[in-house]
Amino acid sequence: MDWKLLVCLTFLLNVWGAQTNVDWEVQRYDGWYNNLAHHSTGTKDSKFLRLNPASYSDGVYEVAKEPELPNPRIISDVVMKGQSGLASPRNLTVLGVFFGYHLLSEIVSTEHCACPAEFLNIYIPGGDKVFDPTNKSNVVLPYQRSKWSPGTGRSPNNPRDQVNSVTTWIDGSSIYGSSHSWCDALRSFSGGQLASGADKQFPSNAKSSLPMWKAPDPSTGQRGNEGIYGFGNAMANESPFLQAASIVWFRYHNYLAQTFMERNPDWTDEDVFQNARKWVIATYQTDPSVSSEFRAITSQVLYSMMPSGNPNLQNGADVDELILGMASQIAEKEDNIVVEDLRDYWYGKMQYSRTDLSAFSIQGGRDFGLSSFNKVKKSSGYTPLQGWQDIQNSEIRENLSSLYNNDIDKLELIPGAMLEINGGLGEFVTNLILEQFIQIRDGDRFWFENNKNGLFNQTEIDQIRNTKFHHVLLAVINATDKDIQDSIFQWKAGDPCSQPSQLRSDELEKCVPLTVANYFEGSAAGFGIAITALCLLPLVSLLLAYGIAKSQEKAFNRFQKKIHSTGINEAKGGEVTEWCGDGEPNQQVLIKFLPNRTITVSDTRQTKTRTINLQNQQKVNVVLSNSDGDRALCLKIPKEYDLVLFFDNQGERTSFVHKFNELFNGSGVTPSLLELNEKSLLKESFSKKQRREMLETFFRHSMSHVIAIQRADAGELQQRSVRDALKSEISREELAELLGLDQRASFVDSLFSLADKDKNGYLSFKELCFILAKLFKGKADEKLQFLFAMHDSNGNGTLTKEEFSRMLRSFSEISHYLSPDQTEKVIESMLNEAGFSSRQEITWDEFYSLFKDHTSRLRYTDVCHSQINEFFICYEYLHINFYCRTNYNVNQRQIYTEARREKYERNKLRQKIQQLKRWVENYRRHIVCLTIFYGISAGLFAERGYYYGFASPPTGISQSTYVGLIVSRGSAACVSFMFSYMLLTMCRNLITFLRETFLNRYIPFDAAVDFHRWIAMSALILSILHTLGHLVNVYIFSITPLSILGCVFPTVFTDDGSEYPQRYYWWFFETIPGMTGVLLLLVLALMYIFACYHFRRVSFRWFWITHHLYVIFYVLTIIHGSFALIQQPRFHIYFIVPAIIYVGDKLVSLSRKKVEIEVLKAERLPSGVTHLKFQRPSDFDYKSGQWVRIACLSLGTDEYHPFTLTSAPHETSLSLHIRAVGPWTTRLRETYNNSNSPKLYLDGPFGEGHQEWNRFEVSVLVGGGIGVTPFASILKDLVFRSSINASIQCKKVYFIWVTRTQKQFEWLTDIIRKVEEKDTNDLLSVHIYITQLAEKYDFRTTMLYICERNFQRVQNRSLLTGLRSVTHFGRPPFVDFFKSLQDVHPTAKKIGVFSCGPPGMTKNVETACRKLNKKDESYFVHHYENF
């Protein structure tokens, strides 16, 4: 009967006889429920059956190593090495061998490695001809232990048992896969067929979801999916022979499916597929657990029969030819010899391209804990070897005896079984294999011969028995019955296509020798660049911030220029750029031409900075640039520095030269014009910087002739530059700058006229020394006489009323403190005291009697100024300290004059202990909170570090990267905690509420912003540490084989034999954690850089924008951990609670921000202060000293800015005093003019430390500049509560106002005046310090002091402020003042100090508090805010 007719009849009978399409129990793919009593028996990943007890060195899982057992490679050389090309005595074909190998892969798979990875590496003996030809003695062949059952390997009673990665039934798992999803990936779902590729005779290429084995080509190193087809057997692409056998079964399934579909067109795809699958399946088991011994011996027997060679399959014809060739080629002899293709050149593991398959098998036997050869034979009922003499080959016998220390019982199973094979398998091996297949058949419920399972009837069973593999091949390859023998597994004489000769290894092309791959090869430079790029993120952010800051500064300057000047006209002058010298910033100046050949150079605010008088110049040189756009001009000025200007274009410069020439019309002087390139012009110019350096030397040597200073400070006269400097002369403006005076003041004119003996308009070195000697070394009466002579214009020895008035006005001009009205009042008072009411002039004696009461102060008076202080140390210095107080209030005087006791602790150690105790007392709440917070952080770091260091999950990740893992995981836990709970520091509404509760006793809510910064900096450091840890991890993962990564990251990687790990850039830019990590670093860099003090001040808008990236930051953080690459997401554990609280707090703020508030009054005050008075919401309750945040959408931005309320809680409206110091506040000031009062958005109020002023018995309020605003509200509240006799814990308040000039904050003067009027209980003591004048008593300070004291004595109020409080000139001596408070209030255990102002001032207050807190007296608790 024709074979095709037989196949068709077999299946047609089944089809016609079936009443339903699928009327049987469909066998599962994963082997479950084959055994109805034990459902998991024979399933995928079930344990191997042991015929003998496990043979581990410790009885549990440890493997015996050298020297207890011989080196596997040496055993391979001894037992398996030999001549190839010996044919099988039974003429078994190669097709039979690979059919058996395919059948073995159907029921056995141990390719999956254990997790965590464990290694039993094979050390190659030095000088090995294949693996170590150079005798390095450091070559190892990696062996990774096989996957084992997690519940085993815990005790000698429960030793390690390996698992089978496929089902142990012959159920077609090598064709359809061992899971339903695997099978679905192979199906086409059309016509019941398996999916095919472009060539219908090949399966489709393997999908990424299929775990197909993709070992690199050991000859070329080629990797990838090319030539890798989708099969049910993961190892089906391991060799072309096995691939061809798998293609046969693929074709056979599709052949049957097509036949069924043609006969039953109404069948569904599932009907066709299951019927075809049922007829293909030929695997069933009884006790389906495959033994370890069977796996080891069977595979090794097949290895010994495999021939050399490695064909290449390109098309369907190649497969057909290979099958026909395999059917006619005689296999290698069944003996102990393994061809060198397998023993020396089998594809390797990990970095090694080659391995010894025999040595690998021997090591695998040890990994499985196989018993010795004799134990297995004995337990199977066979006679064990009695001695080494039972081994026939004498050479092998001697070598093995030596390797096993002459102990025959140590001979292992695999080498022992191989030695029994000689032309046949031998009784022991044959029966072992036979028994295994009998068990599979008898134990399989779905075996086709079981007529009780309903799969087939007896007729069908008989027909299937008559179907041979010969028929299968004829159905799927291009061959006839004459092309292939009937018994395809054995070739007999007369069968078609006899082989010419048996193949030998030496007749084939030599295999490529061993190579060791470097996984990191070619990545070092890129990895370094990637790290550098990450490190440059802060730098890029810094450059971006710098660029934006500069842009904002320029925009702000343009805006200010627009405010101060809407245009430049002839009256104001032309605007150009002045070059000030190398390394000095250029400045915009206004040039104005005046009569008498005079030029003025002013800044853009119209403040005259320099007057150039060319009236006496007979030669004037002008140098023009002839390069770089012809924009530069240099005006050479004798005895002064050159004027170097840059114009916008050549036309403007030409216009300037034309106007300059017009100055000399009719004078007989013609300016000479020279041309140089711009670089030479600047080099030849005498710049302002050079002039300043020269004048420093000039002044220094002038002072060295007046007072004793070090010679080194004055400079060496031998130097040419010094000699040139002393020959120079200074102008009137430079003298005024030296003395720190206004160059327009009449005092400067009088002083300069008196000193300029030669009347040339300049002072020589000698002339300058004259006036310095008078002012520094003269006695008090000499200084008064000098002052008298300065204003005695006609030199007649008397001062007229006009001259005396001009002198007093000169003091006012110098200081700019007195208004014209105040000046006239003090003049009238001084004139009356001098007796001018009855006559028109006074003599020297009368002048001296007027000032004789102040000679003690004049004795130390000089013209010392801060600029001169840079050159020398002034001696005989009298400090204007806090003790200088008039006697109008006796109680106040006691503050400064009462004697006090010094209580210093002499012992240094006790001093430190006392200092530490006071520090702890002041900051105990901070210390406790920080200790708890950082203690939790440290605990989280330690917990994660311990977990991954000593109790990590069974992925083996800690074995791959130990330090990097601990650092990255520990820091990640800390960062998650810190960044989450940092949100609480920004819950302003919650903090304001809680600070009024008992919790304020234990938690320093006032330090929320500082705590925010501490957390942010700590989190930043830990983020960097986290990044460094992951950089280490990425490097290690980039050189870790895929077999290990498959264990470490089972959800990401599959051990498919390709071994090559992903490159570093994959981890950085192609994974969710990597990409989000890079983005997080970028966001952090932007947020932290723009949060720096400088950039926050210059560009608050960008600080506002970048800080709102926190939303993106938290989203990225959540995504970053959601990938669960190393651990399950944990960020939500820390984040949920703070996030809910923060969102609730923000909702409270948003509820207020939605309401527009009308501005009732907008007033532009002096010194750039804007007073805003606006509606008070009905539910707005606040305390004095609190602050709010406001936004003005009319400015084109929705950013909120914080300001302290200057209104008191009892007032019906709210008020703010805002100083224009930046772009936003400046635009706000210009927006609120008389005709425009846009509405505001209000957020607040929020609490701060200043509102605790009433919790201390004695409080000191220190305000500097605009920092006085919180105290305006406090002062109002203080007096109001006192006036209504409200209960106030605070008994005394000292208010120190530090200001450059009282005119800057006249609005505060008005408030203080009202407070003084209402302060009937003497609760408040006000002290005003004006710092515009130098602290030293020079003429201007001394005379102003005399006028102030005279006016206060007469009027009982300050001339400058109009207040009863005495005004002091200079800066407050905080240490001395605080000392006196300790004596005046000895019962006050704590004194509250509240300061607000520039950082320098608050730092001085903090330093004074710390200095006094070292002693055991009243303790100063300092709360401060900077602006």
Tab-separated table of C-alpha atoms in Angstrom, residues 112-244:
chain	number	residue	atom	x	y	z
A	112	HIS	CA	17.880	26.779	33.216
A	113	CYS	CA	20.294	27.820	35.899
A	114	ALA	CA	19.716	28.159	39.594
A	115	CYS	CA	18.832	31.453	41.186
A	116	PRO	CA	20.714	32.871	42.914
A	117	ALA	CA	23.564	31.926	40.632
A	118	GLU	CA	25.966	29.299	41.971
A	119	PHE	CA	29.115	28.242	40.180
A	120	LEU	CA	31.128	25.035	39.935
A	121	ASN	CA	33.723	26.337	37.519
A	122	ILE	CA	36.043	23.905	35.816
A	123	TYR	CA	39.672	24.944	36.201
A	124	ILE	CA	41.690	24.126	33.125
A	125	PRO	CA	45.110	22.575	33.790
A	126	GLY	CA	47.975	24.774	32.663
A	127	GLY	CA	49.212	24.085	29.170
A	128	ASP	CA	45.954	22.544	27.915
A	129	LYS	CA	46.398	22.400	24.125
A	130	VAL	CA	42.900	23.693	23.415
A	131	PHE	CA	41.955	26.002	26.278
A	132	ASP	CA	45.345	27.148	27.617
A	133	PRO	CA	47.958	26.770	24.871
A	134	THR	CA	50.071	29.624	26.332
A	135	ASN	CA	50.182	27.979	29.785
A	136	LYS	CA	48.691	30.908	31.672
A	137	SER	CA	47.186	28.515	34.230
A	138	ASN	CA	44.292	30.894	34.916
A	139	VAL	CA	41.664	29.637	32.477
A	140	VAL	CA	38.341	28.430	33.823
A	141	LEU	CA	35.299	27.054	32.074
A	142	PRO	CA	32.248	28.471	33.878
A	143	TYR	CA	29.622	26.043	35.062
A	144	GLN	CA	26.475	27.501	36.597
A	145	ARG	CA	24.532	25.089	38.737
A	146	SER	CA	21.139	23.935	37.495
A	147	LYS	CA	17.802	25.100	38.741
A	148	TRP	CA	16.643	23.296	41.866
A	149	SER	CA	13.437	22.944	43.802
A	150	PRO	CA	13.157	25.704	46.432
A	151	GLY	CA	11.857	23.362	49.099
A	152	THR	CA	14.899	21.101	48.976
A	153	GLY	CA	18.535	21.334	49.980
A	154	ARG	CA	17.878	22.156	53.625
A	155	SER	CA	19.091	19.088	55.468
A	156	PRO	CA	20.584	15.635	54.839
A	157	ASN	CA	17.033	14.267	55.012
A	158	ASN	CA	16.008	16.746	52.363
A	159	PRO	CA	18.936	17.171	49.967
A	160	ARG	CA	18.844	19.371	46.922
A	161	ASP	CA	16.716	18.087	44.048
A	162	GLN	CA	16.994	19.588	40.581
A	163	VAL	CA	13.914	20.339	38.497
A	164	ASN	CA	12.931	19.484	34.956
A	165	SER	CA	12.117	22.609	32.931
A	166	VAL	CA	9.734	20.701	30.640
A	167	THR	CA	7.020	18.133	31.213
A	168	THR	CA	8.184	14.586	31.717
A	169	TRP	CA	5.435	13.225	29.466
A	170	ILE	CA	5.862	12.570	25.798
A	171	ASP	CA	3.108	15.077	25.100
A	172	GLY	CA	4.557	17.070	22.195
A	173	SER	CA	5.966	19.800	24.415
A	174	SER	CA	9.048	19.943	22.177
A	175	ILE	CA	6.666	20.800	19.318
A	176	TYR	CA	3.955	22.864	21.005
A	177	GLY	CA	5.713	24.172	24.066
A	178	SER	CA	5.205	23.404	27.726
A	179	SER	CA	2.601	26.087	28.408
A	180	HIS	CA	-0.592	27.317	26.804
A	181	SER	CA	0.884	30.779	26.143
A	182	TRP	CA	3.915	29.235	24.491
A	183	CYS	CA	1.712	27.240	22.171
A	184	ASP	CA	-0.349	30.322	21.349
A	185	ALA	CA	2.841	32.133	20.358
A	186	LEU	CA	3.602	29.330	17.869
A	187	ARG	CA	0.158	29.180	16.292
A	188	SER	CA	-1.085	31.080	13.268
A	189	PHE	CA	-4.735	30.733	14.385
A	190	SER	CA	-5.639	30.069	10.816
A	191	GLY	CA	-6.548	26.635	9.550
A	192	GLY	CA	-5.242	25.031	12.722
A	193	GLN	CA	-1.654	25.411	11.572
A	194	LEU	CA	1.526	26.459	13.285
A	195	ALA	CA	2.772	29.848	12.172
A	196	SER	CA	5.257	29.821	9.333
A	197	GLY	CA	7.633	32.458	8.052
A	198	ALA	CA	8.116	33.894	4.593
A	199	ASP	CA	9.202	30.419	3.542
A	200	LYS	CA	6.224	28.208	4.365
A	201	GLN	CA	8.531	25.285	5.012
A	202	PHE	CA	10.098	27.092	8.000
A	203	PRO	CA	8.444	28.203	11.219
A	204	SER	CA	8.191	31.913	11.851
A	205	ASN	CA	11.124	33.626	13.492
A	206	ALA	CA	11.070	33.369	17.237
A	207	LYS	CA	9.158	36.138	18.967
A	208	SER	CA	10.790	38.006	21.808
A	209	SER	CA	8.247	36.475	24.158
A	210	LEU	CA	9.506	32.975	23.392
A	211	PRO	CA	12.445	31.799	25.541
A	212	MET	CA	14.331	30.280	22.623
A	213	TRP	CA	17.979	29.449	23.195
A	214	LYS	CA	20.138	31.983	21.313
A	215	ALA	CA	23.694	31.067	22.096
A	216	PRO	CA	26.226	33.152	20.116
A	217	ASP	CA	27.921	31.469	17.179
A	218	PRO	CA	31.215	30.255	18.706
A	219	SER	CA	32.972	30.642	15.365
A	220	THR	CA	31.911	34.179	14.478
A	221	GLY	CA	30.499	35.522	17.727
A	222	GLN	CA	27.353	36.485	15.836
A	223	ARG	CA	24.359	37.132	18.071
A	224	GLY	CA	20.729	37.941	17.529
A	225	ASN	CA	17.496	36.374	16.294
A	226	GLU	CA	18.610	35.646	12.750
A	227	GLY	CA	18.056	31.972	11.999
A	228	ILE	CA	16.276	31.426	15.322
A	229	TYR	CA	12.855	29.848	14.733
A	230	GLY	CA	9.943	29.402	17.060
A	231	PHE	CA	9.650	25.849	18.357
A	232	GLY	CA	8.159	24.170	21.408
A	233	ASN	CA	11.641	23.124	22.478
A	234	ALA	CA	13.776	26.034	23.744
A	235	MET	CA	16.951	24.212	22.639
A	236	ALA	CA	15.666	23.344	19.161
A	237	ASN	CA	17.998	25.874	17.497
A	238	GLU	CA	21.052	24.594	19.365
A	239	SER	CA	22.383	22.758	16.287
A	240	PRO	CA	21.271	22.409	12.642
A	241	PHE	CA	20.619	18.681	13.172
A	242	LEU	CA	18.215	19.296	16.046
A	243	GLN	CA	16.731	22.248	14.164
A	244	ALA	CA	16.053	20.042	11.148
